[in-house]
PDB file of C-alpha atoms in Angstrom:
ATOM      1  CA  UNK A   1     155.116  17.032-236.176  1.00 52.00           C
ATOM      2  CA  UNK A   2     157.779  15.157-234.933  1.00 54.00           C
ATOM      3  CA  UNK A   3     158.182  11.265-236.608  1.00 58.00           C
ATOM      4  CA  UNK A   4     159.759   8.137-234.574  1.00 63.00           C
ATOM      5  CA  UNK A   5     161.724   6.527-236.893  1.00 71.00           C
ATOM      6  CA  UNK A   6     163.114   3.933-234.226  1.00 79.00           C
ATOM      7  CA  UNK A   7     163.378   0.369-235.433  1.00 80.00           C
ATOM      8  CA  UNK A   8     160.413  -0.811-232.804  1.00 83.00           C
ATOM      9  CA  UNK A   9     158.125   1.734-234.219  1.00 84.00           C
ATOM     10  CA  UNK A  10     158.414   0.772-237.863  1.00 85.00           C
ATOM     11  CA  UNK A  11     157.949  -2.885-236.499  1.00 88.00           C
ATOM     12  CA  UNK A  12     154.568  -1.206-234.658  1.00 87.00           C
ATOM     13  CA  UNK A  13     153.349  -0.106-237.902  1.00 88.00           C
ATOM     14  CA  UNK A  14     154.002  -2.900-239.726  1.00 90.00           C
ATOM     15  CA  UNK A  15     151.894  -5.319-237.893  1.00 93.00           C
ATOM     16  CA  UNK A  16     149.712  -3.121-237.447  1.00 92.00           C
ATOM     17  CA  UNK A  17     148.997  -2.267-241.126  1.00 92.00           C
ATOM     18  CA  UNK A  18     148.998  -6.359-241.498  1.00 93.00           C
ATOM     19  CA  UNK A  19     146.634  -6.992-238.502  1.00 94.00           C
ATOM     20  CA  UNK A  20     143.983  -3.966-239.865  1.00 92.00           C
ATOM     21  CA  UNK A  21     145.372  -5.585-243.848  1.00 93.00           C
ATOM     22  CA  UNK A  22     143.855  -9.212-242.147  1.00 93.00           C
ATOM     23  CA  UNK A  23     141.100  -8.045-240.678  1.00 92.00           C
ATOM     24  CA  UNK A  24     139.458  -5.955-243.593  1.00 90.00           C
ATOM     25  CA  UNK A  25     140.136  -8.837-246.048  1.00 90.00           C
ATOM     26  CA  UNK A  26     137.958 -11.068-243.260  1.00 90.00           C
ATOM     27  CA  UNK A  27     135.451  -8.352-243.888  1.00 85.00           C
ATOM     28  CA  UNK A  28     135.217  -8.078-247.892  1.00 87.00           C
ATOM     29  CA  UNK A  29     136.179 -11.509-248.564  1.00 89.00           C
ATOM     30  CA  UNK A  30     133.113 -13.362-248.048  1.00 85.00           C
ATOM     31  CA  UNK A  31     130.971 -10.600-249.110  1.00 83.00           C
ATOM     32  CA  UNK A  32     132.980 -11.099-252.775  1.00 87.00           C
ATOM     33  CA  UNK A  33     132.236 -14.504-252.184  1.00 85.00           C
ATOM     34  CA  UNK A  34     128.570 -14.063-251.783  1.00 82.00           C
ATOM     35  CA  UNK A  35     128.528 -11.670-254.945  1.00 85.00           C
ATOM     36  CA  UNK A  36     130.249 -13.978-257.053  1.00 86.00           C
ATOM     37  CA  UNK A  37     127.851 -17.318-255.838  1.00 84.00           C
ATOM     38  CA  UNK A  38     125.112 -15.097-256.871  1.00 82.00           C
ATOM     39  CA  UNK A  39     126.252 -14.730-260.712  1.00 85.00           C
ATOM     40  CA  UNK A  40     127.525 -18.583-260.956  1.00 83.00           C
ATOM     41  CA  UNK A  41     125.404 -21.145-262.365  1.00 80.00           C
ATOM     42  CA  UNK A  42     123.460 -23.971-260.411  1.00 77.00           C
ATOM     43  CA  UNK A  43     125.817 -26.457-261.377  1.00 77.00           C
ATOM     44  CA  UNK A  44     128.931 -24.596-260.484  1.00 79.00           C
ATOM     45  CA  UNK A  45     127.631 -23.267-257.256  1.00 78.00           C
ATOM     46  CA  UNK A  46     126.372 -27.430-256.486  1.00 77.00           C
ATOM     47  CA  UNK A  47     129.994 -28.657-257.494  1.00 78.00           C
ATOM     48  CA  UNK A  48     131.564 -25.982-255.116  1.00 77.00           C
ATOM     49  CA  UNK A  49     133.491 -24.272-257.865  1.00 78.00           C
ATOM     50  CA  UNK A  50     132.526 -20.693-257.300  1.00 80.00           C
ATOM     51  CA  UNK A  51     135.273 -19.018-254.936  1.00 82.00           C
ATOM     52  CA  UNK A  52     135.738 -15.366-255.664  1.00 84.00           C
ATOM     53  CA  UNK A  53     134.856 -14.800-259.679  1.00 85.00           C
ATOM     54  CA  UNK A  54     131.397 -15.930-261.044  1.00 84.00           C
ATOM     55  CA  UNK A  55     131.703 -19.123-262.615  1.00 82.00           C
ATOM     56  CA  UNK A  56     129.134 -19.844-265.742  1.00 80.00           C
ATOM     57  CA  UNK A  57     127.971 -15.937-265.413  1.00 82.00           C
ATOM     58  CA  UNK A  58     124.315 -15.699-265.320  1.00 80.00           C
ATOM     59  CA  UNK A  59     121.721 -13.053-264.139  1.00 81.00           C
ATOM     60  CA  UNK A  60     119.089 -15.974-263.006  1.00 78.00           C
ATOM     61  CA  UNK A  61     119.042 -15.785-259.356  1.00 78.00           C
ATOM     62  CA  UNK A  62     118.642 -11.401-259.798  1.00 80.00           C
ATOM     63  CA  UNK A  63     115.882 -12.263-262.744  1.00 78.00           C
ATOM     64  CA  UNK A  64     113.922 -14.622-259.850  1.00 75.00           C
ATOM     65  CA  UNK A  65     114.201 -12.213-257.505  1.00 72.00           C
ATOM     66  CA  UNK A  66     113.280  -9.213-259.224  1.00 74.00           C
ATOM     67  CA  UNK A  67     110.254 -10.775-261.430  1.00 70.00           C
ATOM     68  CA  UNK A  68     109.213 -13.290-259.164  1.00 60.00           C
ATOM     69  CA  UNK A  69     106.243 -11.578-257.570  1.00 61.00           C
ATOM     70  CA  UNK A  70     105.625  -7.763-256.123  1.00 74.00           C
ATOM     71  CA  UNK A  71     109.645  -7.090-255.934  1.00 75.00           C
ATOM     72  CA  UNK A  72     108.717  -3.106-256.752  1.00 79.00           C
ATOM     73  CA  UNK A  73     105.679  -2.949-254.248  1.00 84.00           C
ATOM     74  CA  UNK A  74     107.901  -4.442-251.262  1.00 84.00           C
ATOM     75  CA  UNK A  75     110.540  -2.502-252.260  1.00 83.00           C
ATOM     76  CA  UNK A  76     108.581   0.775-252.349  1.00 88.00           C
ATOM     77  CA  UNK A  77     107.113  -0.133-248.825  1.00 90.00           C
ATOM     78  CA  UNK A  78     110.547  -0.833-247.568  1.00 89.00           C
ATOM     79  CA  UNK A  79     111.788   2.573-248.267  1.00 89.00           C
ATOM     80  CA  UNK A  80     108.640   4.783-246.828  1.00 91.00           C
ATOM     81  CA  UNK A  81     109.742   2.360-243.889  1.00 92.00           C
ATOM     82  CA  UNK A  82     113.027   3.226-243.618  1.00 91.00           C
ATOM     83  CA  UNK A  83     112.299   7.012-244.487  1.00 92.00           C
ATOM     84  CA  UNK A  84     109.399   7.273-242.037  1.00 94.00           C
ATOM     85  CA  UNK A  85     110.821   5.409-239.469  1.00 93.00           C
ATOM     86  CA  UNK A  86     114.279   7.000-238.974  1.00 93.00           C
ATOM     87  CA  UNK A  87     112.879  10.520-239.274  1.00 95.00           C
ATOM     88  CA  UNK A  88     110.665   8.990-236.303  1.00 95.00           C
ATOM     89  CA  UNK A  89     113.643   7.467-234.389  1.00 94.00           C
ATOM     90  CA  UNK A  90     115.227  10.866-234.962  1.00 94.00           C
ATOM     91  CA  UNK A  91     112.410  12.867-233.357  1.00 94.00           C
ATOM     92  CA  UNK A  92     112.013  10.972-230.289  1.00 94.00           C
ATOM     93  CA  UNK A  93     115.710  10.487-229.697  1.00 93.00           C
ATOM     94  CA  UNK A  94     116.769  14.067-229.696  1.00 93.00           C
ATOM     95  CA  UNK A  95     113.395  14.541-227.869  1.00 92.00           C
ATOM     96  CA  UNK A  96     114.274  12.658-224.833  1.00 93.00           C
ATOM     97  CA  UNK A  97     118.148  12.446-224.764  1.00 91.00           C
ATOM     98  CA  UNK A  98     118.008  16.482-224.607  1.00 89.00           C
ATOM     99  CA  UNK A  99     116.369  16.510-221.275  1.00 90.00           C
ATOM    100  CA  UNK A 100     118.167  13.594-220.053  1.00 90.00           C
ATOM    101  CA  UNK A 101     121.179  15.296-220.421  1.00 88.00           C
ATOM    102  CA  UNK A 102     120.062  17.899-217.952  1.00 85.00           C
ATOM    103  CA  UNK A 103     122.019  17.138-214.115  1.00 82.00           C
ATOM    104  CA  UNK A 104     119.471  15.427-211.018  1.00 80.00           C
ATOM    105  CA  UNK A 105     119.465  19.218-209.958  1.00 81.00           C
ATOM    106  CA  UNK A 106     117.945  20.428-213.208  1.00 82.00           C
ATOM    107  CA  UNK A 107     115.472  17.800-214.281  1.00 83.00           C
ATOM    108  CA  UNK A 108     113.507  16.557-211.182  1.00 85.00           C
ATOM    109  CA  UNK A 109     113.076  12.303-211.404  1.00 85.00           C
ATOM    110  CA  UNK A 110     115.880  12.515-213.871  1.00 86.00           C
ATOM    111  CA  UNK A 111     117.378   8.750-212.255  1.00 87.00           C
ATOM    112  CA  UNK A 112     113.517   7.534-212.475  1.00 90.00           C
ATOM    113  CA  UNK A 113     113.243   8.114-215.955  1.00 89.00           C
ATOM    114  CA  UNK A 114     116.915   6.594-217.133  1.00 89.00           C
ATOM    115  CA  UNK A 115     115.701   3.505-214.927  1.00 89.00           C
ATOM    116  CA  UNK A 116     112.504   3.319-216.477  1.00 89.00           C
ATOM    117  CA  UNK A 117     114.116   3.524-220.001  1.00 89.00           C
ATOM    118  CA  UNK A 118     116.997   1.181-219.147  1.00 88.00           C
ATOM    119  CA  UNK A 119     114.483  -1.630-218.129  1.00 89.00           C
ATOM    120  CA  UNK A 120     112.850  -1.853-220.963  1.00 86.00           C
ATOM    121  CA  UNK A 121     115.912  -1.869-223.253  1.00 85.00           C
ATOM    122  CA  UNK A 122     117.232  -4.907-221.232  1.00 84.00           C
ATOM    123  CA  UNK A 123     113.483  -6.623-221.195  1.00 83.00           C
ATOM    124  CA  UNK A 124     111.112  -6.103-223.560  1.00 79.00           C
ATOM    125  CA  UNK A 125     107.522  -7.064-223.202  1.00 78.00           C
ATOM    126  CA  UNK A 126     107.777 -10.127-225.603  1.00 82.00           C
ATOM    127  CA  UNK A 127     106.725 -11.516-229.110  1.00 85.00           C
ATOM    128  CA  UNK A 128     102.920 -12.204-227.711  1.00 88.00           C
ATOM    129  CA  UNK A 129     102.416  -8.910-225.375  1.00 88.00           C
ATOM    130  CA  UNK A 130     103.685  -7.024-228.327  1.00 89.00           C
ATOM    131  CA  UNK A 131     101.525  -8.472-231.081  1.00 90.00           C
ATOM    132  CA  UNK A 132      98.211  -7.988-228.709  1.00 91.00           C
ATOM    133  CA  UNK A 133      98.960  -4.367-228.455  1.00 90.00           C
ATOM    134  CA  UNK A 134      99.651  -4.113-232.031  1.00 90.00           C
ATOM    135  CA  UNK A 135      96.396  -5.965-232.902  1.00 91.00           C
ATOM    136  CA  UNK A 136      94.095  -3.491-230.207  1.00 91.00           C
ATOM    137  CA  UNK A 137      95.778  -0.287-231.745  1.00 89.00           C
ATOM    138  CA  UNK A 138      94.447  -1.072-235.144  1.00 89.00           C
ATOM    139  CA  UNK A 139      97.783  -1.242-236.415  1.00 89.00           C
ATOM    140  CA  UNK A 140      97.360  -4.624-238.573  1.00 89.00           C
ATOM    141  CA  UNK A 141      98.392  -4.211-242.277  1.00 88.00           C
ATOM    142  CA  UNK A 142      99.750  -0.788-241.398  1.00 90.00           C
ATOM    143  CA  UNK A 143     103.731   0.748-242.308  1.00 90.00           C
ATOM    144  CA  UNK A 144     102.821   2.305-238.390  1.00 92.00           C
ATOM    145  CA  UNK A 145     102.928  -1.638-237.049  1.00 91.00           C
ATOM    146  CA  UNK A 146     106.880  -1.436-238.435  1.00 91.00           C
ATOM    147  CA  UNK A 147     107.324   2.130-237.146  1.00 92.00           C
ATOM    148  CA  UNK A 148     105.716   2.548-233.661  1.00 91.00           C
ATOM    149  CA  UNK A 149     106.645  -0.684-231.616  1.00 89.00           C
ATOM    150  CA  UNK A 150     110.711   0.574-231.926  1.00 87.00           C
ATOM    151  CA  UNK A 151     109.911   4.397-232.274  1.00 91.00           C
ATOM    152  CA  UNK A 152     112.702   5.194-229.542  1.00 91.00           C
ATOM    153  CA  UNK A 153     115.761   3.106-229.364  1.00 91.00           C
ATOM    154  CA  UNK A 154     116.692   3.556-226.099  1.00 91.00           C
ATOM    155  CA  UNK A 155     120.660   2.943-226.854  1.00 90.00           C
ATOM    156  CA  UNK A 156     120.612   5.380-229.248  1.00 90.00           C
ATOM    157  CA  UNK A 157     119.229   8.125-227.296  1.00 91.00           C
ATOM    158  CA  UNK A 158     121.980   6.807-224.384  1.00 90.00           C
ATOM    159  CA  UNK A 159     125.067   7.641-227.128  1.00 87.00           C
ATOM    160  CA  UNK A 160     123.271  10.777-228.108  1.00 89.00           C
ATOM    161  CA  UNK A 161     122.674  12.005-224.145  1.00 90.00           C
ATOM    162  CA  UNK A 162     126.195  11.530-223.817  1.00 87.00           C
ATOM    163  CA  UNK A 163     127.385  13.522-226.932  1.00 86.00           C
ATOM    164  CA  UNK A 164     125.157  15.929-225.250  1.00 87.00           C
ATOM    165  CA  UNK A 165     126.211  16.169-222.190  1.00 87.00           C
ATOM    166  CA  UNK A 166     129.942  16.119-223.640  1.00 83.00           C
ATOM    167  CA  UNK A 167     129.429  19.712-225.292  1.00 83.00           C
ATOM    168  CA  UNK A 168     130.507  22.550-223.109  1.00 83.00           C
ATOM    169  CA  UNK A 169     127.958  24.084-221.032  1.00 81.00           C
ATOM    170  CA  UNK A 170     129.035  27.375-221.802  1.00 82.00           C
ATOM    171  CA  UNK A 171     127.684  26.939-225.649  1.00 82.00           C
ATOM    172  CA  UNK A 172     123.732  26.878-223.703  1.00 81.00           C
ATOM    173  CA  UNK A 173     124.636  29.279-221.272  1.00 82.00           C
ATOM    174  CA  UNK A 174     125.732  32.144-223.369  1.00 84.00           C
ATOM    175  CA  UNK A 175     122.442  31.296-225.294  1.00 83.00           C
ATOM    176  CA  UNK A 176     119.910  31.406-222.397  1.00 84.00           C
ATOM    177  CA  UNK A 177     121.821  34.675-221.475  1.00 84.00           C
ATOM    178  CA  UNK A 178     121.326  36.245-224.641  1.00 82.00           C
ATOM    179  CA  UNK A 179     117.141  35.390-224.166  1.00 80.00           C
ATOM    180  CA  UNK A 180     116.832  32.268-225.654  1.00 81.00           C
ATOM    181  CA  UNK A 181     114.710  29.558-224.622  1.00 83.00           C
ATOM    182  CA  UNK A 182     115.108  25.402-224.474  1.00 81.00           C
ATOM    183  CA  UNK A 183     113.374  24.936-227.622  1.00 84.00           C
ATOM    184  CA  UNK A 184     115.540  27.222-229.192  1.00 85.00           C
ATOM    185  CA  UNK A 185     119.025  26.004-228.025  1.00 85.00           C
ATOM    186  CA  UNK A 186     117.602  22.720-229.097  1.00 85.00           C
ATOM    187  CA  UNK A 187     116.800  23.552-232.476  1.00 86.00           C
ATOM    188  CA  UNK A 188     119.370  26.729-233.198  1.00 85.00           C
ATOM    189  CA  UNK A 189     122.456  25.876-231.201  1.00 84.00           C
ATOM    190  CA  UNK A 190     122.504  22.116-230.344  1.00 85.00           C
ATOM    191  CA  UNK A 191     121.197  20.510-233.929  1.00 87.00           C
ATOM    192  CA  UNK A 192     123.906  21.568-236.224  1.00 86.00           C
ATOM    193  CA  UNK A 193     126.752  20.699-233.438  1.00 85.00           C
ATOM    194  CA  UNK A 194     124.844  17.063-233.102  1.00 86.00           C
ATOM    195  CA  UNK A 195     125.528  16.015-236.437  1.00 83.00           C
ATOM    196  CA  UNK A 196     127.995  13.395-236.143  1.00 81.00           C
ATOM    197  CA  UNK A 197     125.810  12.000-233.379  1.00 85.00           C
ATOM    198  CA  UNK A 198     122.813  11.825-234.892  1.00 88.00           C
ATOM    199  CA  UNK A 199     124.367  10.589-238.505  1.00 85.00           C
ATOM    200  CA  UNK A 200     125.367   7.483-236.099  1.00 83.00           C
ATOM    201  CA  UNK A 201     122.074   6.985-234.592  1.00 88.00           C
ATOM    202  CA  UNK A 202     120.344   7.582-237.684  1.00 88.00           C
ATOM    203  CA  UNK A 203     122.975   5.261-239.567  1.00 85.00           C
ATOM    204  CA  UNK A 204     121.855   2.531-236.822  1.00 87.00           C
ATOM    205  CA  UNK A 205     117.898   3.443-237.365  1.00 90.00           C
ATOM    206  CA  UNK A 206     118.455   3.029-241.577  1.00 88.00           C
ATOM    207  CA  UNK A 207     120.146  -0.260-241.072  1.00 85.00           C
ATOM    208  CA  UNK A 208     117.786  -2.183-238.095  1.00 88.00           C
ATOM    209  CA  UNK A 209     114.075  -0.531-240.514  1.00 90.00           C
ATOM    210  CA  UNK A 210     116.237  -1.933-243.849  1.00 86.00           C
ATOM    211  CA  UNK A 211     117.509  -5.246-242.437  1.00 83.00           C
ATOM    212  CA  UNK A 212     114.179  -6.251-240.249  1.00 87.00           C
ATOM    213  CA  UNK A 213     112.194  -8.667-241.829  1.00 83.00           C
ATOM    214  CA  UNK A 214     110.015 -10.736-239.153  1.00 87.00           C
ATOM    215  CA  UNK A 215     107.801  -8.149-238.222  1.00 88.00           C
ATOM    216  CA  UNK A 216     106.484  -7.842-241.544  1.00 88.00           C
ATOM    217  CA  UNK A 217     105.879 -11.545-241.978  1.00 88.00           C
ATOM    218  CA  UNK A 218     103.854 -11.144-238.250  1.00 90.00           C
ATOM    219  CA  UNK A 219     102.153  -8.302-238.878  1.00 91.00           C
ATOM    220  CA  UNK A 220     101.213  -7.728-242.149  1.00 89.00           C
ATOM    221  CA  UNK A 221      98.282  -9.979-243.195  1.00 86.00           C
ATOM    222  CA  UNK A 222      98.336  -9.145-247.056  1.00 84.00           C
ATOM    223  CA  UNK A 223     101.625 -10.066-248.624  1.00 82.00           C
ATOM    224  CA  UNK A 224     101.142  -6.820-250.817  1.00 82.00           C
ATOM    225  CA  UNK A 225     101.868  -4.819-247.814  1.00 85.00           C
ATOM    226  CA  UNK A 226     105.495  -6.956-246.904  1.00 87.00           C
ATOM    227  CA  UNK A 227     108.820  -4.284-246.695  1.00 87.00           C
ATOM    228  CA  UNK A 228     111.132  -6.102-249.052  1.00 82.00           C
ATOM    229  CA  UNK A 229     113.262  -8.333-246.249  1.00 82.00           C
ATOM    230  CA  UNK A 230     110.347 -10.339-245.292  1.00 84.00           C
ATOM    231  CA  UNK A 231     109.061 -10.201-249.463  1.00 82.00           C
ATOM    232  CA  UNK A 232     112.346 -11.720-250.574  1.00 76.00           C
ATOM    233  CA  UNK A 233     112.653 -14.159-247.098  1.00 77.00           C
ATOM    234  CA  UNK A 234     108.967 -15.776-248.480  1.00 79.00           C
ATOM    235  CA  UNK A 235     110.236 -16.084-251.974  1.00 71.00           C
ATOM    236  CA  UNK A 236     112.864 -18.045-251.015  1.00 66.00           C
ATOM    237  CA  UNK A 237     111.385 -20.248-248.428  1.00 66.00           C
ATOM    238  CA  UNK A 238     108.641 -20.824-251.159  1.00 65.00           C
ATOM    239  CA  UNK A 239     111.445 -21.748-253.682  1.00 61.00           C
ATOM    240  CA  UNK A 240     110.791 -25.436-253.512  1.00 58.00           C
ATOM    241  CA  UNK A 241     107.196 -24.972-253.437  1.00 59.00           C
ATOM    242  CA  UNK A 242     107.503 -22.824-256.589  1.00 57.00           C
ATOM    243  CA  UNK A 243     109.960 -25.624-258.506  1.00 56.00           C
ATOM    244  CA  UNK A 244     107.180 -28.133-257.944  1.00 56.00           C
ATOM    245  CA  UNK A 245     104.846 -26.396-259.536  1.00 53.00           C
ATOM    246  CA  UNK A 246     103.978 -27.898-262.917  1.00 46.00           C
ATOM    247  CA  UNK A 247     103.541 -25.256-265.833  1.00 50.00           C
ATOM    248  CA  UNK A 248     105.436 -22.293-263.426  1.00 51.00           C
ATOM    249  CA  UNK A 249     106.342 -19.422-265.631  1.00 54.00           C
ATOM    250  CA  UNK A 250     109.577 -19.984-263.487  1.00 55.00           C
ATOM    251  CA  UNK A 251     110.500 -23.563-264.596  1.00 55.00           C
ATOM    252  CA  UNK A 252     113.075 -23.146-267.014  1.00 57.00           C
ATOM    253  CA  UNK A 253     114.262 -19.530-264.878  1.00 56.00           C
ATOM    254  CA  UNK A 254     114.078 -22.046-261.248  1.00 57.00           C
ATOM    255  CA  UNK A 255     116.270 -24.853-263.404  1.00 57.00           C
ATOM    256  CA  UNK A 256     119.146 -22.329-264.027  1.00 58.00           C
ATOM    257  CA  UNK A 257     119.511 -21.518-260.621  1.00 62.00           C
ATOM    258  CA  UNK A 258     119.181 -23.117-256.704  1.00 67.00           C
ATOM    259  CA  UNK A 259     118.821 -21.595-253.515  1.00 68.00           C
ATOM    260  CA  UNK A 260     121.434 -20.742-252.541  1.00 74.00           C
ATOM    261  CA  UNK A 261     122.215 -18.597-255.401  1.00 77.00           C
ATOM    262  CA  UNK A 262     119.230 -17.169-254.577  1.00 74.00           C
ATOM    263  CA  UNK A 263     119.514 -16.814-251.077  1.00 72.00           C
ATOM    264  CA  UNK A 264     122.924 -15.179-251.990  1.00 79.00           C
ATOM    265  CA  UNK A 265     121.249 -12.737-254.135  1.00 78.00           C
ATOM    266  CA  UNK A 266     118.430 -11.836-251.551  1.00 73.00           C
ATOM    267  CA  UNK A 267     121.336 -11.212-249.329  1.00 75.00           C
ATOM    268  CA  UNK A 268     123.068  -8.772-251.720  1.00 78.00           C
ATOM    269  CA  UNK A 269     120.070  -6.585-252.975  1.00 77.00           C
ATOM    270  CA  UNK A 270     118.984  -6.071-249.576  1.00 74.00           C
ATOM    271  CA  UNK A 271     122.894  -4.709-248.802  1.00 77.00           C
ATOM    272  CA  UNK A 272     122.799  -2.150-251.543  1.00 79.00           C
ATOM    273  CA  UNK A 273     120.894   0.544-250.203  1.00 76.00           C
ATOM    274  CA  UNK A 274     123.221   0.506-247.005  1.00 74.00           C
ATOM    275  CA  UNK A 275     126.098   0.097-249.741  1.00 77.00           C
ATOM    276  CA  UNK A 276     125.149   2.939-251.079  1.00 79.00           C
ATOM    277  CA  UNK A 277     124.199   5.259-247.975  1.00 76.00           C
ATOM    278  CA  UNK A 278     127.321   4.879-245.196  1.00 74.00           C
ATOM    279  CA  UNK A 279     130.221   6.550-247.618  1.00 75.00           C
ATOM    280  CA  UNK A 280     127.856   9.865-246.677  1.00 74.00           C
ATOM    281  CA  UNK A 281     127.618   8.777-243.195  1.00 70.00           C
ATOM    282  CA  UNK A 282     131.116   6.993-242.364  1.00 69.00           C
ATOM    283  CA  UNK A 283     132.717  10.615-241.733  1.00 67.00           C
ATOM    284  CA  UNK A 284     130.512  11.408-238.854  1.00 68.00           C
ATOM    285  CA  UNK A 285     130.115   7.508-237.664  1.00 64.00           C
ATOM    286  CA  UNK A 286     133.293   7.275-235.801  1.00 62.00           C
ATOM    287  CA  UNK A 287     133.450  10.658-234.237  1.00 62.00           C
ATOM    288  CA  UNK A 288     129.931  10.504-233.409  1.00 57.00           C
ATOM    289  CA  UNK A 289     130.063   7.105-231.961  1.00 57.00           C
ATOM    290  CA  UNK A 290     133.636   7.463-229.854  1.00 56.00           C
ATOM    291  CA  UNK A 291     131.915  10.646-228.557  1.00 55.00           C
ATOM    292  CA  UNK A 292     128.673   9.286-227.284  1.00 51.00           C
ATOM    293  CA  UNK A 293     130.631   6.573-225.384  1.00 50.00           C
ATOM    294  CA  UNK A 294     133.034   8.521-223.234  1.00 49.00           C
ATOM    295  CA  UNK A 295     130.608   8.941-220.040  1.00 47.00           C
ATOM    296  CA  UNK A 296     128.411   6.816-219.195  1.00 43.00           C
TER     297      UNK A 296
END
């Protein structure tokens, strides 16, 4: 490989290792911030002391959080969520983006189908509509209320047609020649080359179940049942409510801490399982993603 080592290109490469140097610290920076408000005191976070170190360390806001009601239960119901419902998203999306994929001579009503999907990405049916349907399939107080209303994202299966119908056509052809059918190029030969695209989908799927917390508050009727967003978004709209209350086993926890050390440790215990799951995912994110995009 041959290196330009003109004087423009080192300039080229300097600003851009300072823009990408910028931009990343605009990134981590306030989530350091946000870690650090959560381990300061009350007083320190009040007196707007706290910038990127904890100041007066303490554990309070994590001890309110985690002991301050059914942390374990809505954290259990907020993983069969995410579990259940990207394995879902999964299904459907390879389901339909495979046949999508096919040219207007192959799949008959192909352009009546894409249409039908793209309309109801760009509308939906609305907070009311939604809830009725919900309600009438039984679905109240069930993980199937999170799952079913957003089984298919439709811009998801759009990247993944794409990263389809980017693959060489030769790859199926070869395969129906040799006696195989579409189920099995599906499952045999397309799967394992769809990996990068359907890490990125399924990235996107883990983070929208994990984040989502106001259809739990609207459709579950027993708190038990909340996923852990819409647990931890009561506790802390309840926080004054619970600092009022005379003989609270929280008094002398609630009088370490204030809300927004709390809010700032809601915010970074429901980052950690996404913390923990894109380093697997983040070499088959931007491949997969680029990919999916290049035809539309």
């Amino acid at each position: 490989m041959i290196y330009d080592k003109s004087l423009s290109r080192r300039v080229f490469l300097i600003l851009n290792y300072f823009i990408l140097l910028l931009i990343s610290l605009l990134c981590i920076l306030p989530f350091i911030n946000l870690l650090a408000v959560s381990f300061s005191s009350s007083a320190a976070v009040s007196a707007g002391s706290v910038t990127f170190w904890p100041v007066e360390f303490t554990t309070k806001a994590y001890e309110f959080a985690l002991t301050g009601g059914s942390f374990f239960s809505s954290l259990w119901v907020a993983i069969q969520r995410t579990v259940i419902g990207t394995l879902v998203n999964l299904v459907l999306i390879v389901l339909t983006a495979y046949p999508l994929s096919k040219s207007k001579q192959k799949l008959m009503g192909r352009n009546i189908y894409m249409g039908f999907f793209i309309v109801t990405m760009l509308f939906s049916g609305g907070l009311i509509p939604t809830y009725l349907v919900v309600v009438k399939m039984g679905l109240i107080d069930s993980i199937w209320s999170l799952i079913l209303p957003g089984a298919l994202p439709v811009f998801s299966m759009i990247i993944l047609m794409n990263f389809i119908r980017g693959l060489p056509e030769e790859i199926e052809e070869s395969a129906i020649i040799d006696g195989a059918g579409p189920v099995q190029v599906l499952l045999r030969i397309l799967l394992p080359l769809l990996k990068p695209a359907l890490a990125t989908v399924g990235l996107f799927s883990i983070v929208a179940h994990w984040n989502s917390w106001f259809d739990g508050i609207i459709y579950m009727n027993n708190p038990a049942n909340y996923p852990l967003q819409s647990y931890l978004q009561t506790l802390l709209q309840s926080f004054e409510q619970i600092m009022l209350k005379s003989g609270s086993d929280y008094t002398q926890l609630l009088s370490m801490m204030n809300a927004r050390t709390g809010r700032a440790a809601q915010m970074f215990l429901g980052a950690i399982p996404i913390l923990l799951v894109y380093p697997f995912l983040q070499k088959y994110f931007t491949k997969g993603l680029v990919l999916g995009s290049v035809k539309g």
